[in-house]
PDB file of C-alpha atoms in Angstrom:
ATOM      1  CA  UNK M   9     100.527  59.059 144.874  1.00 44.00           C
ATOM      2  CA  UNK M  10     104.309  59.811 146.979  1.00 42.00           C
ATOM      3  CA  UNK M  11     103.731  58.903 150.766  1.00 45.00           C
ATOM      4  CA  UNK M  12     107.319  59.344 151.469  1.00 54.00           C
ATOM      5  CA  UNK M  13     107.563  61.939 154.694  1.00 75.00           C
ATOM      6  CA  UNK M  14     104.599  61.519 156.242  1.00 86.00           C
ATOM      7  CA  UNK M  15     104.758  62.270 160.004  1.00 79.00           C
ATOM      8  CA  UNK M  16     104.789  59.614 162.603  1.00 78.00           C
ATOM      9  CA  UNK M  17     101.143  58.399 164.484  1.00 78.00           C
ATOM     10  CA  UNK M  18     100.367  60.208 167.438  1.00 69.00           C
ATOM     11  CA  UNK M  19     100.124  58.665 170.707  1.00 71.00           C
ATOM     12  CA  UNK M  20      96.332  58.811 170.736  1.00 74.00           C
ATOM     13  CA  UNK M  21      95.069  60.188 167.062  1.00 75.00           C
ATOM     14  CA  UNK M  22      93.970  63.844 166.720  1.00 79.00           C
ATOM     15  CA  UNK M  23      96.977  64.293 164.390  1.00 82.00           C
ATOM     16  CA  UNK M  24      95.555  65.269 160.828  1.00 77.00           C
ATOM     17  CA  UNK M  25      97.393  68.551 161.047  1.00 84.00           C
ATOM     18  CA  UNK M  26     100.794  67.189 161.225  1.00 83.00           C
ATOM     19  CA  UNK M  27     100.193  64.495 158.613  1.00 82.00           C
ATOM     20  CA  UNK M  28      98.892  67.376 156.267  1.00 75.00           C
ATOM     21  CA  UNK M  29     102.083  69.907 156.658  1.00 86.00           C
ATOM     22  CA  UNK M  30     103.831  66.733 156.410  1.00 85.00           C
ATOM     23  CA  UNK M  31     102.424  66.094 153.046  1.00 84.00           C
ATOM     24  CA  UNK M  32     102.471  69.465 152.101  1.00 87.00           C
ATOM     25  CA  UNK M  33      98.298  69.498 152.196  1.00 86.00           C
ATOM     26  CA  UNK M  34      95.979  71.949 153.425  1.00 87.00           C
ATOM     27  CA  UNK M  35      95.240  71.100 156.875  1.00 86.00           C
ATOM     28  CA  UNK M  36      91.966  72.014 156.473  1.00 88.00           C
ATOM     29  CA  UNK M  37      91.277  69.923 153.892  1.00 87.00           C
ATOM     30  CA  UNK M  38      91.835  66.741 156.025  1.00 92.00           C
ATOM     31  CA  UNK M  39      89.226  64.281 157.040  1.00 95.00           C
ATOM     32  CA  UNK M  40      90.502  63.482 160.806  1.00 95.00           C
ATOM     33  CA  UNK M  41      89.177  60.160 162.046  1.00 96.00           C
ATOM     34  CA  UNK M  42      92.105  59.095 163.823  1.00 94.00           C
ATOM     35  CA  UNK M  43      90.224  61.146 166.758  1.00 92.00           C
ATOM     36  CA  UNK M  44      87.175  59.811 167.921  1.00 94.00           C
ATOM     37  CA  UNK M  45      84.399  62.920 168.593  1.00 96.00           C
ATOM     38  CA  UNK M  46      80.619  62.373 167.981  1.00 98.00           C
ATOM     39  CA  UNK M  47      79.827  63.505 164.534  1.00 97.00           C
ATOM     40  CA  UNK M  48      76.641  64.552 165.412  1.00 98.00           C
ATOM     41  CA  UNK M  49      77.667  67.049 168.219  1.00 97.00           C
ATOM     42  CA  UNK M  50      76.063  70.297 168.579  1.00 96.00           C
ATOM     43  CA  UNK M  51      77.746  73.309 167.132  1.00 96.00           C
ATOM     44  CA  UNK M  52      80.324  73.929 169.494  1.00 96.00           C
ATOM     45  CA  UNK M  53      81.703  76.582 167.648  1.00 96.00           C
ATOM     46  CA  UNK M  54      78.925  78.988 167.412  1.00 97.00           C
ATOM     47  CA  UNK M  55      78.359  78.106 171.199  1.00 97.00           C
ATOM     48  CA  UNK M  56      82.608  79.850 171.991  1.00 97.00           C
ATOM     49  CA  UNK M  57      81.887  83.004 169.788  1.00 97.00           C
ATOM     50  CA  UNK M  58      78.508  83.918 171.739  1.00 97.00           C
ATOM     51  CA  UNK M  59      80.368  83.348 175.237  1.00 97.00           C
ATOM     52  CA  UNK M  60      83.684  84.536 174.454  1.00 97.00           C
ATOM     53  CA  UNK M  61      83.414  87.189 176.688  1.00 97.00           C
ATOM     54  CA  UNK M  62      83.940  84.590 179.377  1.00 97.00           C
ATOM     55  CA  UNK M  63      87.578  84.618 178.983  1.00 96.00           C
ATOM     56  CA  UNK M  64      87.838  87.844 180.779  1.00 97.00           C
ATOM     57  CA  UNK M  65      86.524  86.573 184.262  1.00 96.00           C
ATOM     58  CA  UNK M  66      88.141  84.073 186.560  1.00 96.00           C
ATOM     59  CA  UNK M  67      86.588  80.996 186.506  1.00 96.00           C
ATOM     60  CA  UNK M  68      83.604  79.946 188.756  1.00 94.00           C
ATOM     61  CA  UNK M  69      82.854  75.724 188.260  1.00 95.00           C
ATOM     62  CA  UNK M  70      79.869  75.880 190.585  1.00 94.00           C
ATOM     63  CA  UNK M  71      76.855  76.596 188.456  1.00 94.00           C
ATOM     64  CA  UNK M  72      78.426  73.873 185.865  1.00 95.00           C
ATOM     65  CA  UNK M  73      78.932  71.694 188.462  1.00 96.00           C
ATOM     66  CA  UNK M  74      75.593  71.667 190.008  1.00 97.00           C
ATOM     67  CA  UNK M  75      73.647  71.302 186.524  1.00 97.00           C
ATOM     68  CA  UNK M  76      76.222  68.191 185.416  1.00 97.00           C
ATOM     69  CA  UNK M  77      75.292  66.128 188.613  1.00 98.00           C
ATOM     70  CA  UNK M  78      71.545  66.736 187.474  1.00 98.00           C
ATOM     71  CA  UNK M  79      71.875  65.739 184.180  1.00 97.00           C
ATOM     72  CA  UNK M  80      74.235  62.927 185.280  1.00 97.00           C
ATOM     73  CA  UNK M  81      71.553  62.282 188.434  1.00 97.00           C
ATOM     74  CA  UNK M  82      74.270  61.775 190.337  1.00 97.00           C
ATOM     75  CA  UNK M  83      74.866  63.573 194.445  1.00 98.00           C
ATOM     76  CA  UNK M  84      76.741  66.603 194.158  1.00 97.00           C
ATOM     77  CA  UNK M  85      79.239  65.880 196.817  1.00 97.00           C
ATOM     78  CA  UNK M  86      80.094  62.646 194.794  1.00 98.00           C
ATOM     79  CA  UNK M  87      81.009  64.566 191.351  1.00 98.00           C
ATOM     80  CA  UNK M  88      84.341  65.865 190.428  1.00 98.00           C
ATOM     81  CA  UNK M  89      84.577  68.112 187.549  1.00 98.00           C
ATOM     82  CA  UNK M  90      87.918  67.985 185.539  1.00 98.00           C
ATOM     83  CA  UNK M  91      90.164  69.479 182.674  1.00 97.00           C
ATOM     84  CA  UNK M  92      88.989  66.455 180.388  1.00 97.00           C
ATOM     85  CA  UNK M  93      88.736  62.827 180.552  1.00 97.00           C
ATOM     86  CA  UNK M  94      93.165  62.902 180.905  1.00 97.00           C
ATOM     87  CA  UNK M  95      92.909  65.029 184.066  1.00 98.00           C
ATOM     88  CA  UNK M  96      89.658  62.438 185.285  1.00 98.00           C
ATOM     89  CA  UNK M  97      92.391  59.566 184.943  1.00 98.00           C
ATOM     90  CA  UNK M  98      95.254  61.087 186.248  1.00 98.00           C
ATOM     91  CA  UNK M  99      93.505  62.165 189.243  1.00 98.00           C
ATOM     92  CA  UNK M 100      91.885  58.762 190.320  1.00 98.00           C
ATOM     93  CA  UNK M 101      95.434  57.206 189.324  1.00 98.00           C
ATOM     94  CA  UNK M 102      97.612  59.531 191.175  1.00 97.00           C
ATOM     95  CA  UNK M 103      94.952  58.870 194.505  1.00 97.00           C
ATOM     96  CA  UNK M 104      94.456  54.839 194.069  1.00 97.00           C
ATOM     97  CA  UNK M 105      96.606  53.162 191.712  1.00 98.00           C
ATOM     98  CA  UNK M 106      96.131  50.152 189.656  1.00 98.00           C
ATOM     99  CA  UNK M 107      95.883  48.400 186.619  1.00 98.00           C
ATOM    100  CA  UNK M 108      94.405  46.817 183.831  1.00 97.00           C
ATOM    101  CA  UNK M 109      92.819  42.900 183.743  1.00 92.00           C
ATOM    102  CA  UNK M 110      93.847  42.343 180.156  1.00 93.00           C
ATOM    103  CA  UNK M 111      95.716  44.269 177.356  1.00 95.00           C
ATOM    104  CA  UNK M 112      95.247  45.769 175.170  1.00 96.00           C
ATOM    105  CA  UNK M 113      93.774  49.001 177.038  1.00 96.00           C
ATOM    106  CA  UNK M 114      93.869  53.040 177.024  1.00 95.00           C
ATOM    107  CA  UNK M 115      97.592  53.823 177.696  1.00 93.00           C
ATOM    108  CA  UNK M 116      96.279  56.558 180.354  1.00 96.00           C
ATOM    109  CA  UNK M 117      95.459  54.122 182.637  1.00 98.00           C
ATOM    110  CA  UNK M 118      97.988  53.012 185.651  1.00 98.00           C
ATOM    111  CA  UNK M 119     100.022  49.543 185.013  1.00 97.00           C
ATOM    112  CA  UNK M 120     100.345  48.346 188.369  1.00 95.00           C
ATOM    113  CA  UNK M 121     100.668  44.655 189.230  1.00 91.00           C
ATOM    114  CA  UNK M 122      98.101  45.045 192.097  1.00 93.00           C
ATOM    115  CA  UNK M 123      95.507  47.200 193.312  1.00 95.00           C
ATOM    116  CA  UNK M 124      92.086  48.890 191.747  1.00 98.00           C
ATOM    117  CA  UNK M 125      91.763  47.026 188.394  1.00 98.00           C
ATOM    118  CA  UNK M 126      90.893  49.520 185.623  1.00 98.00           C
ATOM    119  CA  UNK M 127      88.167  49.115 182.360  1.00 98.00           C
ATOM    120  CA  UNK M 128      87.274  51.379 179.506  1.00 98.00           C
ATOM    121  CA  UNK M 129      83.925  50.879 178.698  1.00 98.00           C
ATOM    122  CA  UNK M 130      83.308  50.628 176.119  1.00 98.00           C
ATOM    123  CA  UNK M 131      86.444  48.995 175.809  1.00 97.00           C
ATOM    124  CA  UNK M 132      89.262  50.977 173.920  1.00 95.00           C
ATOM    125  CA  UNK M 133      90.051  49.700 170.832  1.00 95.00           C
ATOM    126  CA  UNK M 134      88.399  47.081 170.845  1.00 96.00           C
ATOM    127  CA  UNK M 135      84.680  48.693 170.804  1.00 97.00           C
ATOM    128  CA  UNK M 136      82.589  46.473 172.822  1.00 98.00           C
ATOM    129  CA  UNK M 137      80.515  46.932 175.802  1.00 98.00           C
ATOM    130  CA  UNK M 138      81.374  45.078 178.721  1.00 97.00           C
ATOM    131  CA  UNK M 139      79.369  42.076 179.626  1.00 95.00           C
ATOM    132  CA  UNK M 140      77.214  41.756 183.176  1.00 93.00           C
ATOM    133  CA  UNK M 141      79.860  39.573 183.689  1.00 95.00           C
ATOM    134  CA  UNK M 142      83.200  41.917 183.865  1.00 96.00           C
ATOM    135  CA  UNK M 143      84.405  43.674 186.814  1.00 96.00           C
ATOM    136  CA  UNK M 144      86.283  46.921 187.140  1.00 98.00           C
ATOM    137  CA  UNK M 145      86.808  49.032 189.824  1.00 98.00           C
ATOM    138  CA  UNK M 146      87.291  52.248 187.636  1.00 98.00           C
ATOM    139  CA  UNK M 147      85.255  52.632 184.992  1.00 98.00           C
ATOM    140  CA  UNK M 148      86.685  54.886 181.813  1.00 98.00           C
ATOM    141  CA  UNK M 149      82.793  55.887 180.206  1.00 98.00           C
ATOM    142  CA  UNK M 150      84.088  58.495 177.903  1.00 98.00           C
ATOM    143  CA  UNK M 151      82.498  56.839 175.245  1.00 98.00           C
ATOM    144  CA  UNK M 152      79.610  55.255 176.944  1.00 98.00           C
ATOM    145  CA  UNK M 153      76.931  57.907 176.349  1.00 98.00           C
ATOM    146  CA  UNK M 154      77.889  57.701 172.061  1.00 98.00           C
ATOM    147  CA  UNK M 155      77.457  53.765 172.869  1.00 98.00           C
ATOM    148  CA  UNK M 156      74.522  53.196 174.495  1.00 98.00           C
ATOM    149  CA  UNK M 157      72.171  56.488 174.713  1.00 98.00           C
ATOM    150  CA  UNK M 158      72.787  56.493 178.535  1.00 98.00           C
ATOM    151  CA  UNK M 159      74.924  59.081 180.645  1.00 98.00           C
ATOM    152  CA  UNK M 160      76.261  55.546 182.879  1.00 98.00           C
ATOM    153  CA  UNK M 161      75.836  52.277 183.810  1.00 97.00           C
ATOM    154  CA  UNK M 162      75.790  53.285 187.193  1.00 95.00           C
ATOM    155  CA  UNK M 163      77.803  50.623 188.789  1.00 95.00           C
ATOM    156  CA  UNK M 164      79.985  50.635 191.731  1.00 95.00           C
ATOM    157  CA  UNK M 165      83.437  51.379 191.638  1.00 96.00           C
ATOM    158  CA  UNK M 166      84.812  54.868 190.333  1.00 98.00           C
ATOM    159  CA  UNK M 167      83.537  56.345 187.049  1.00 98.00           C
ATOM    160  CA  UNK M 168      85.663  58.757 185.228  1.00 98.00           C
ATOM    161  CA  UNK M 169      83.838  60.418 181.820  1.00 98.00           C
ATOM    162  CA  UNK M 170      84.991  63.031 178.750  1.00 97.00           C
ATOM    163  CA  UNK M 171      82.827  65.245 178.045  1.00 97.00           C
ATOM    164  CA  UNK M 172      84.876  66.578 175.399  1.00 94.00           C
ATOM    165  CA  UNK M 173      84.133  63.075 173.512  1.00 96.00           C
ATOM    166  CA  UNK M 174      80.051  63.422 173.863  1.00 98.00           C
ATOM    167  CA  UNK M 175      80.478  66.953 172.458  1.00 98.00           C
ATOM    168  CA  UNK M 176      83.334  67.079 169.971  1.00 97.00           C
ATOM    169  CA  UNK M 177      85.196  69.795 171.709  1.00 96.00           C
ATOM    170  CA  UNK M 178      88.458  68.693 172.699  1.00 94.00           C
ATOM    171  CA  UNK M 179      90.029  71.934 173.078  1.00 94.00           C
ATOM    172  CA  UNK M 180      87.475  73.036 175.456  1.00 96.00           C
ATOM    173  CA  UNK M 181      88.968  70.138 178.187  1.00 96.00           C
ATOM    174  CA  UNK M 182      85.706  68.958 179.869  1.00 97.00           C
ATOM    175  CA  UNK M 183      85.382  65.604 181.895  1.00 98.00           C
ATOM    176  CA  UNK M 184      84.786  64.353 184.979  1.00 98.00           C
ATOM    177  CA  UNK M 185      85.290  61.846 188.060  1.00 98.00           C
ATOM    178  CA  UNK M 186      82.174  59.986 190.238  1.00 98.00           C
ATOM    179  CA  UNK M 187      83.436  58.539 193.301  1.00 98.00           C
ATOM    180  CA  UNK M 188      82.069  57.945 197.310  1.00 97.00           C
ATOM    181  CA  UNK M 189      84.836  59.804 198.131  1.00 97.00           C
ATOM    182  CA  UNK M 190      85.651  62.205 195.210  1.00 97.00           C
ATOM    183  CA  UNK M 191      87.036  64.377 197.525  1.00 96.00           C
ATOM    184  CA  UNK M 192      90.297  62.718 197.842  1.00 95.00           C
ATOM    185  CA  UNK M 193      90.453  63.128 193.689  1.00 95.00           C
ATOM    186  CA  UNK M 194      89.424  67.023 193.421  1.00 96.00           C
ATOM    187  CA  UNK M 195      91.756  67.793 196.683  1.00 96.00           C
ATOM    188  CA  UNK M 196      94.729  67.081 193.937  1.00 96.00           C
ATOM    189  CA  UNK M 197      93.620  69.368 191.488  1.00 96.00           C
ATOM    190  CA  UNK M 198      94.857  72.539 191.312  1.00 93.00           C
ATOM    191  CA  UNK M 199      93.204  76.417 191.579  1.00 94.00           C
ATOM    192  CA  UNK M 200      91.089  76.901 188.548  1.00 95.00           C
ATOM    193  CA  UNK M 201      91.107  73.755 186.948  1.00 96.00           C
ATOM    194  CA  UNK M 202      88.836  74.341 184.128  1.00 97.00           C
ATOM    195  CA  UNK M 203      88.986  77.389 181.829  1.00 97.00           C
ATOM    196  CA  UNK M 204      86.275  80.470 181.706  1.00 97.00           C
ATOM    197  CA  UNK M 205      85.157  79.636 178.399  1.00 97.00           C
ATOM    198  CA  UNK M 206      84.611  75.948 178.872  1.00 97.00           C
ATOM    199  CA  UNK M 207      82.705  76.547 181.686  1.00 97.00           C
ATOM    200  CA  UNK M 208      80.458  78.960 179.891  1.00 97.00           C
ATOM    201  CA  UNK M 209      79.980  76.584 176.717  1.00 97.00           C
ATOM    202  CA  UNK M 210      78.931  73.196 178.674  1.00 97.00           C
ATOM    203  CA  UNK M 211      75.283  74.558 180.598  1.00 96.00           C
ATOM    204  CA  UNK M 212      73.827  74.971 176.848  1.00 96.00           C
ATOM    205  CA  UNK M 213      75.965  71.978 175.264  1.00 97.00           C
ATOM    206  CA  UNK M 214      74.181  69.714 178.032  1.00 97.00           C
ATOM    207  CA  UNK M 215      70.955  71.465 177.274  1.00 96.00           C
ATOM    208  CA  UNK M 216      71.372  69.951 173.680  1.00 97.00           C
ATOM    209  CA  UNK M 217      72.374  66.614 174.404  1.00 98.00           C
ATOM    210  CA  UNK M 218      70.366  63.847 172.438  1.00 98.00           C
ATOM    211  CA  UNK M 219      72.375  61.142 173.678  1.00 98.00           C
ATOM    212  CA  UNK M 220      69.090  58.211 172.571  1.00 98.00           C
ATOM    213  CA  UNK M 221      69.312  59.983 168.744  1.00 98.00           C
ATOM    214  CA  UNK M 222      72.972  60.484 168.752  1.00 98.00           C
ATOM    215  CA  UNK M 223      73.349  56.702 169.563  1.00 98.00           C
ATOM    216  CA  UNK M 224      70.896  55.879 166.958  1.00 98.00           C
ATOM    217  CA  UNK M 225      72.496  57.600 164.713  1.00 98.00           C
ATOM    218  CA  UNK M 226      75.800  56.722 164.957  1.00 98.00           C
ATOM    219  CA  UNK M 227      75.083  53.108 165.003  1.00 98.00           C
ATOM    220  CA  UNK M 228      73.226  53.279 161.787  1.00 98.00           C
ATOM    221  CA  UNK M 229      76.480  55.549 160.140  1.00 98.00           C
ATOM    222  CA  UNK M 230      78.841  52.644 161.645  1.00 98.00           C
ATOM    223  CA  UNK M 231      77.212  50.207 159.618  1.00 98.00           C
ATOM    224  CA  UNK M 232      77.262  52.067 156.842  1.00 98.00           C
ATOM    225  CA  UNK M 233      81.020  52.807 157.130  1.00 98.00           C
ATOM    226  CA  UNK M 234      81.566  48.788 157.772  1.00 98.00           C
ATOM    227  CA  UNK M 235      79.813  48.310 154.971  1.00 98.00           C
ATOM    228  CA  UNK M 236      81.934  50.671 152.739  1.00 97.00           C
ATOM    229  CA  UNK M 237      84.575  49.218 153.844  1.00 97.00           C
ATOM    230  CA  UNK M 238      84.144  45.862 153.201  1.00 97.00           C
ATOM    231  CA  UNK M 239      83.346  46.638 149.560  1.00 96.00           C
ATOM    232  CA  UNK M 240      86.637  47.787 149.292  1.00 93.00           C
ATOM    233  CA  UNK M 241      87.773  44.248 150.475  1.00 93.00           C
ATOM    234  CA  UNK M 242      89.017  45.600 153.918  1.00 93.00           C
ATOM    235  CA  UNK M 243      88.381  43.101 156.808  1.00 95.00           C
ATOM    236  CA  UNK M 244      86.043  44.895 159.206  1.00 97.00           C
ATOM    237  CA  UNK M 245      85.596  44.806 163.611  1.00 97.00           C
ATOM    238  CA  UNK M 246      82.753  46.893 163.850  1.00 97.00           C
ATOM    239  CA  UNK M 247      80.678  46.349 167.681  1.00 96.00           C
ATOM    240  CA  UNK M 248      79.310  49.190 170.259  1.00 98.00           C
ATOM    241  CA  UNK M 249      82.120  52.288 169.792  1.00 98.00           C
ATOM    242  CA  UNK M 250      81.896  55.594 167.420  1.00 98.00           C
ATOM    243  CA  UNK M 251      84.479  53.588 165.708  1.00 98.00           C
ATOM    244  CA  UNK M 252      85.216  50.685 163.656  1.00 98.00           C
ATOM    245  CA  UNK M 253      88.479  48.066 163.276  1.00 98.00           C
ATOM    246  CA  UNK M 254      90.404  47.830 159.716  1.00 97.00           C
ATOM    247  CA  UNK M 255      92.947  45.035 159.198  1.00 95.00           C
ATOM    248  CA  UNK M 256      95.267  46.237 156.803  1.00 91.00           C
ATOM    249  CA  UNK M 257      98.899  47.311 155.363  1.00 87.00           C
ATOM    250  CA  UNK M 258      99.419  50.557 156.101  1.00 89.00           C
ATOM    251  CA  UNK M 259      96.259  52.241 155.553  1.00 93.00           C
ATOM    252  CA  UNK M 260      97.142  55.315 157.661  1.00 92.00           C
ATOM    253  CA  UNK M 261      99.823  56.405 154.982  1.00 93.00           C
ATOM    254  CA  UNK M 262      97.828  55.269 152.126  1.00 93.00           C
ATOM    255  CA  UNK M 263      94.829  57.009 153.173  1.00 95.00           C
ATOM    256  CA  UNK M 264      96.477  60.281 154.213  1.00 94.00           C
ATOM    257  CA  UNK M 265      97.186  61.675 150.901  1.00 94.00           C
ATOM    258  CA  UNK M 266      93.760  61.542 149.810  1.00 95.00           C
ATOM    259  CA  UNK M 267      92.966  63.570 152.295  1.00 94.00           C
ATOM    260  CA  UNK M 268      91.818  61.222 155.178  1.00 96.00           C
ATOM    261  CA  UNK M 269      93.359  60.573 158.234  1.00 95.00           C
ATOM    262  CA  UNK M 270      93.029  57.200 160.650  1.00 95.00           C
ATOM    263  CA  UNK M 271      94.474  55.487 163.938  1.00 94.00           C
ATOM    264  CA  UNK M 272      97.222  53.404 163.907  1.00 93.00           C
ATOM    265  CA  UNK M 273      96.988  50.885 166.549  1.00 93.00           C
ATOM    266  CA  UNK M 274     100.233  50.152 166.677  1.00 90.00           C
ATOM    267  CA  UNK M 275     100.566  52.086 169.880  1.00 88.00           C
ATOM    268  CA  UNK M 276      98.147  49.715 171.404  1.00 92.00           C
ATOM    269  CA  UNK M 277     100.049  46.620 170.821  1.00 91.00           C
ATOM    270  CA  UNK M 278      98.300  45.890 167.304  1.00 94.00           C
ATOM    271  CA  UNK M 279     100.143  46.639 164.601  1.00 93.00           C
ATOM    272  CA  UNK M 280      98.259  46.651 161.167  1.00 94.00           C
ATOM    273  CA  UNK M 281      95.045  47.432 162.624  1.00 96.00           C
ATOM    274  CA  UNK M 282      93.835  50.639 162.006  1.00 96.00           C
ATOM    275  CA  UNK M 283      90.836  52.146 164.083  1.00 96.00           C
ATOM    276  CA  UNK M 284      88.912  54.679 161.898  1.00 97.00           C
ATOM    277  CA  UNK M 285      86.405  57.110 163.675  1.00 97.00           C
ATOM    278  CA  UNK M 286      82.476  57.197 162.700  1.00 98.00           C
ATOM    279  CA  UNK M 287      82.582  60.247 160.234  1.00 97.00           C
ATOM    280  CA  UNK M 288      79.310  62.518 159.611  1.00 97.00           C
ATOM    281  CA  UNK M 289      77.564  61.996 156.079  1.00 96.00           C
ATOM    282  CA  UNK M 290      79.763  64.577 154.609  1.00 97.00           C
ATOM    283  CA  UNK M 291      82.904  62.903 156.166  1.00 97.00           C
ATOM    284  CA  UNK M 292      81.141  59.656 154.643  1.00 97.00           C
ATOM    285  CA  UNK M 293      81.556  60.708 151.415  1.00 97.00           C
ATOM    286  CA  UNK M 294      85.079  61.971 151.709  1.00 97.00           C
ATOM    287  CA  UNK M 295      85.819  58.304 152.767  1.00 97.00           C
ATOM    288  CA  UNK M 296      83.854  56.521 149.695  1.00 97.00           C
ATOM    289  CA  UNK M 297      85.929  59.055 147.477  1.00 97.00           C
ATOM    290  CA  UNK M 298      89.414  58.422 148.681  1.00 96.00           C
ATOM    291  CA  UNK M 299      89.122  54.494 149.320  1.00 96.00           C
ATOM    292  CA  UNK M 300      87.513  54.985 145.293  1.00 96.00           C
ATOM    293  CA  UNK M 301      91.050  56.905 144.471  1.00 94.00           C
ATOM    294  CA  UNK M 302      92.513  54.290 146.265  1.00 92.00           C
ATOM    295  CA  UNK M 303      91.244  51.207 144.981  1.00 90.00           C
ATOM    296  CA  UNK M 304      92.698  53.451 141.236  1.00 87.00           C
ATOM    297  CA  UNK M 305      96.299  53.888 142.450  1.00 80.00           C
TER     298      UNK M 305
END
């Protein structure tokens, strides 16, 4: 099947649209695991149409805020909610600085040569929780609830989480900063952060939230995916992350027409690995089917 024209990875996935006009494919016939969302999220969807009247007030962050520092059993005065896990990081970089211990690492994060030394946990790409061992001073858990069936590790240091990963909602920009002194953080953000309609949604997302059975789940579908994988003679990383590690040539273009999309992580300083997002069992089968058409080129 022609792959000539296909558009260009994305800085950080999410970009099964473009690759579809690209190819001249219905967009909504794409299988997008170049983002990583948990597959087993609650119906977000249904959730925006019952509070969509929410768009016509101003919005109000307190009642949200108060029931995300119980849930994350955290003090109040230390929790900063934010427009996503992007506004989280750009927040605690623009306040503190820093950097990273080791590439490769999330290209949000600050590159300074000194200061508050930054860790996504678990780590991004690679997938693995960190060790007892490792030290951070800003921890990125955006993916540590889909990881480990826990809201945090609770360690010291600065925690900054994405919501918007835990529940699959992207669009709906939900994360949030957990700091001694937050304040210095949310003082930087400006009026009305965080839309109406988010704000609305999250009270009855976190009221579904089966982080223990997600995790459970998602582990099990990783293996499975591995598994597929390998049968298709594909070298497989697969550790702690909603996602698993391909070593290939090109299997973002030679995926895509089949109607499957998947990270190139080239952008990370790894070129021909591909990172491919823990799919549902429907989005399972779409991937047995086009690494079958595949394997038949």
């Amino acid at each position: 099947m022609a792959t000539q024209g296909i558009s260009p990875a994305g800085s950080h996935g999410g970009d099964a649209r473009a690759v579809a006009e690209s190819l001249g494919l219905d967009p909504a016939s794409m299988l997008d695991l170049s983002q990583n969302l948990n597959p087993f999220a609650p119906d977000v969807e249904r959730l925006v149409r019952e509070h969509a009247a929410a768009v016509r007030r101003y919005p109000s962050a307190d009642a949200a805020h108060r029931l995300l520092a119980d849930v994350l059993d955290v003090d109040i005065n230390r929790l900063c909610l934010t427009n996503g896990g992007s506004e989280a990081i750009a927040l605690v970089a623009s306040e503190i600085g820093g950097g990273v211990a080791l590439e490769p690492e999330f290209s949000l994060y600050p590159r300074g040569n000194e200061g508050p030394i930054w860790r996504s946990d678990p780590h991004s790409p690679g997938g693995s929780l960190a060790g007892a061992e490792v030290h951070a001073d800003v921890w990125d858990e955006a993916f540590y609830p889909l990881a480990t069936g826990r809201w945090s590790a609770v360690r010291p240091g600065v925690i900054v989480g994405s919501l918007t990963k835990t529940f699959a909602c992207p669009g709906l920009r939900l994360g949030y900063v957990i700091a001694d002194d937050v304040g210095r953080m949310a003082q930087r953000q400006q009026e009305w952060p965080i839309g109406s309609l988010a704000l609305a949604v999250l009270p009855e997302l976190l009221r579904q939230a089966d982080l223990t059975g997600w995790q459970a789940r998602i582990a099990r579908q990783r293996a499975t995916l591995a598994s597929l994988l390998e049968a298709y003679g594909w070298s497989v990383r697969a550790a702690d992350a909603p996602w698993v590690l391909v070593e290939a040539d090109d299997l973002r273009t030679r995926l895509a027409p089949f109607g499957v999309v998947v990270r190139d992580c080239a952008s990370f300083g790894m070129p021909g690995t591909f990172r491919i997002a823990v799919p549902d069992d429907d989005g399972l089968g779409a991937v047995a089917q086009a690494l079958e058409r595949l394997a038949h080129e």
